[in-house]
GROMACS .gro file of C-alpha atoms in nm:
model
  130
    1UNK     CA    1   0.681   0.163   1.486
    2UNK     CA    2   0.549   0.125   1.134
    3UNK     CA    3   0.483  -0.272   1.176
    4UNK     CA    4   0.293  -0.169   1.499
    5UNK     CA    5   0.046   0.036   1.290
    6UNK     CA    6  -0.011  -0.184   1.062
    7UNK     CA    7  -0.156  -0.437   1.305
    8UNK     CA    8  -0.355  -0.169   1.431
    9UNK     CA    9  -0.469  -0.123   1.078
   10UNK     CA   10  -0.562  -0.445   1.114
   11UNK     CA   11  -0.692  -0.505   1.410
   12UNK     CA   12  -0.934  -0.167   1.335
   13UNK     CA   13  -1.084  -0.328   0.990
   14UNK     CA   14  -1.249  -0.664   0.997
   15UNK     CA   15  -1.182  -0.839   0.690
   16UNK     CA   16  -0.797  -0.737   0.649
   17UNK     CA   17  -0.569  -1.043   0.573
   18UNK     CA   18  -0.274  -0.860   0.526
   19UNK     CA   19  -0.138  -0.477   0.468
   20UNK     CA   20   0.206  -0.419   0.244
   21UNK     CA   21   0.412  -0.091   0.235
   22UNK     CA   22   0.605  -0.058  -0.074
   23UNK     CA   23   0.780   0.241  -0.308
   24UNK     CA   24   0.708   0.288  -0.618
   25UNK     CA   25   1.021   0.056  -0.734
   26UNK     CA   26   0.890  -0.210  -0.545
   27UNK     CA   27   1.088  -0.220  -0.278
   28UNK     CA   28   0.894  -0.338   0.046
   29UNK     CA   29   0.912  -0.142   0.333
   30UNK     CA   30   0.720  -0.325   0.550
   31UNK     CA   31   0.452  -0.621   0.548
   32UNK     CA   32   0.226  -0.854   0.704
   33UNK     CA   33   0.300  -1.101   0.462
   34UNK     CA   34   0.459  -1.454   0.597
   35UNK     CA   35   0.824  -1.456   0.545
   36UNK     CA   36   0.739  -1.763   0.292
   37UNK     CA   37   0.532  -1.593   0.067
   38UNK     CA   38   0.763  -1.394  -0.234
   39UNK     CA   39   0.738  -1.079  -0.122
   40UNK     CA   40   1.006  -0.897  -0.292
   41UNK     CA   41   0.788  -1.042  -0.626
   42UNK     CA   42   0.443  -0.954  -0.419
   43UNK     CA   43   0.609  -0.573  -0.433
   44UNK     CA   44   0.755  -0.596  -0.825
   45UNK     CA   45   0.405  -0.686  -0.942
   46UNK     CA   46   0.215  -0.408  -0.721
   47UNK     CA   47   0.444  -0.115  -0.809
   48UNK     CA   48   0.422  -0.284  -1.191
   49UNK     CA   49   0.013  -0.233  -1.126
   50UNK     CA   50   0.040   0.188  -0.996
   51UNK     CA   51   0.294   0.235  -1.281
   52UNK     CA   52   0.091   0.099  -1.542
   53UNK     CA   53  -0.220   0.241  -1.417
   54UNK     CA   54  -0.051   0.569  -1.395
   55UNK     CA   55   0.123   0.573  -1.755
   56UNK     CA   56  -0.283   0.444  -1.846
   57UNK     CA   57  -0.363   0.807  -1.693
   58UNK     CA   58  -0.180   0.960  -1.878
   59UNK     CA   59  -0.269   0.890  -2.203
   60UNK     CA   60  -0.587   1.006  -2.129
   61UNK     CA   61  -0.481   1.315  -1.903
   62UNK     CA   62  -0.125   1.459  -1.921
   63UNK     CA   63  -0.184   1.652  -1.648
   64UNK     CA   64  -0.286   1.332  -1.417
   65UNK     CA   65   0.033   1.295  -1.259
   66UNK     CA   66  -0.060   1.065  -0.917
   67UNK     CA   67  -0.352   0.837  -0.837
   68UNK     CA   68  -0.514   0.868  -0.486
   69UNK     CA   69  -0.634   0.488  -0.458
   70UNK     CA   70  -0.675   0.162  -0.653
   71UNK     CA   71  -0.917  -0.139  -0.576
   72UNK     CA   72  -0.953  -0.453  -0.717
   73UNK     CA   73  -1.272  -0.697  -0.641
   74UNK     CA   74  -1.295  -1.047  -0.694
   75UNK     CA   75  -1.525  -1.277  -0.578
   76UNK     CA   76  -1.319  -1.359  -0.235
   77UNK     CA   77  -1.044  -1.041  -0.189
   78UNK     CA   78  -1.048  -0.658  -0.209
   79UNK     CA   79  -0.647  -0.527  -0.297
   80UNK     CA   80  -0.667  -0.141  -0.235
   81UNK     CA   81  -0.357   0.071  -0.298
   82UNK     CA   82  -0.327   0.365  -0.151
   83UNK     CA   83  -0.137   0.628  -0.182
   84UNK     CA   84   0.120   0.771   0.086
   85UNK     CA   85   0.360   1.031   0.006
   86UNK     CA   86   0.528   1.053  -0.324
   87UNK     CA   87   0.690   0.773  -0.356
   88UNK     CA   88   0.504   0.549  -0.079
   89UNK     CA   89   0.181   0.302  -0.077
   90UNK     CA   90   0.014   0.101   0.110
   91UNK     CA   91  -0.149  -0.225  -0.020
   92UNK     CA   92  -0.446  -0.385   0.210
   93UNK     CA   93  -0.571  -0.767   0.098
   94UNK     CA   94  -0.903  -0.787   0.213
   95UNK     CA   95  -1.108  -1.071   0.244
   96UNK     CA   96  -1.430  -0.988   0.018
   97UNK     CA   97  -1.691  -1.234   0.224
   98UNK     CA   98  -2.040  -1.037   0.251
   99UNK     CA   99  -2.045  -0.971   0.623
  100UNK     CA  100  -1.712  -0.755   0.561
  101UNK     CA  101  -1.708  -0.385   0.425
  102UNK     CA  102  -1.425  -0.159   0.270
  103UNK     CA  103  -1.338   0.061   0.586
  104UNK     CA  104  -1.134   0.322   0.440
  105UNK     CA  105  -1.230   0.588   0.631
  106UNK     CA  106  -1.109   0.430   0.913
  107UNK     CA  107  -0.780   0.398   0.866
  108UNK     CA  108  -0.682   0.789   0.732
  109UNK     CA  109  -0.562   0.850   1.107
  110UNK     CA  110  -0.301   0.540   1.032
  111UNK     CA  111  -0.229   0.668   0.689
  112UNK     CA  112  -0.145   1.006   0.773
  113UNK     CA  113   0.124   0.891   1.045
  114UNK     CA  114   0.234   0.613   0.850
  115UNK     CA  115   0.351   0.816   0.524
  116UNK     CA  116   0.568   1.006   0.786
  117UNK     CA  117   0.700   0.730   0.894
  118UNK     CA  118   0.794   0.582   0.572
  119UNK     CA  119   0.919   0.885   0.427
  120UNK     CA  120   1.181   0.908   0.668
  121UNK     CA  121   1.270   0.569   0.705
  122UNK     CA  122   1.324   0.609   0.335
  123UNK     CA  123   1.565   0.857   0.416
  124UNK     CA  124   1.772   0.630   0.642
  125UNK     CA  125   1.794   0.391   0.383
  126UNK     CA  126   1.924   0.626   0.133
  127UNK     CA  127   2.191   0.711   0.346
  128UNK     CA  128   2.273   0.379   0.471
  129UNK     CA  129   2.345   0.310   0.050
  130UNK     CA  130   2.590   0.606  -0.016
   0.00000   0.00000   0.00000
């Protein structure tokens, strides 16, 4: 169900290479990503980003306790990270080529029914550990 919506994601927004959904340990949830690529690492160093961005927050604002979104721009990819549910993101590598454009309007009808989704299968997974 989740992988489904992703590729909707995808196939809604030109310019997306490939979408992530991760917790805020790192674990993936879900990806796009080919199985050769190192994705448990590809999660590490994304969570390692929010948490680091979020502790930056803080310094600044103790009362800053979540971000909503985080982009990063090179010359060829967009990485946004967006925020799910409280302990759920989604990542979206974007390819950065002029004729593209950040959609990410487009995709809050996805968001929305994929933080359900990976809220709950978070839940299963919890229990499938005790």
């Amino acid at each position: 169900m989740v992988l489904r919506n992703m590729k909707s994601i995808k196939d809604l927004i030109h310019g997306v290479i490939h979408i992530m959904m991760f917790y805020n340990n790192g674990i993936v949830f879900q990806t796009t990503f080919p199985s050769e690529k190192n994705i448990p690492l590809i999660g590490e160093k994304l969570s390692l980003i929010v948490n680091q961005m979020q502790n930056l927050m803080k310094m600044y604002d103790e009362n800053e306790l979540s971000y909503k979104k985080l982009i990063y721009e090179t010359d060829n990819y967009i990485i946004a990270i967006i925020k799910l549910g409280e302990e759920s993101n989604l990542a979206l590598l974007l390819d950065n080529s002029p004729a593209d454009s950040l959609e990410l309007k487009k995709i809050k009808k996805f968001i929305d029914k994929l933080e359900e989704l990976i809220d709950m299968d978070k839940e299963e997974l919890d229990h499938e550990n005790d």
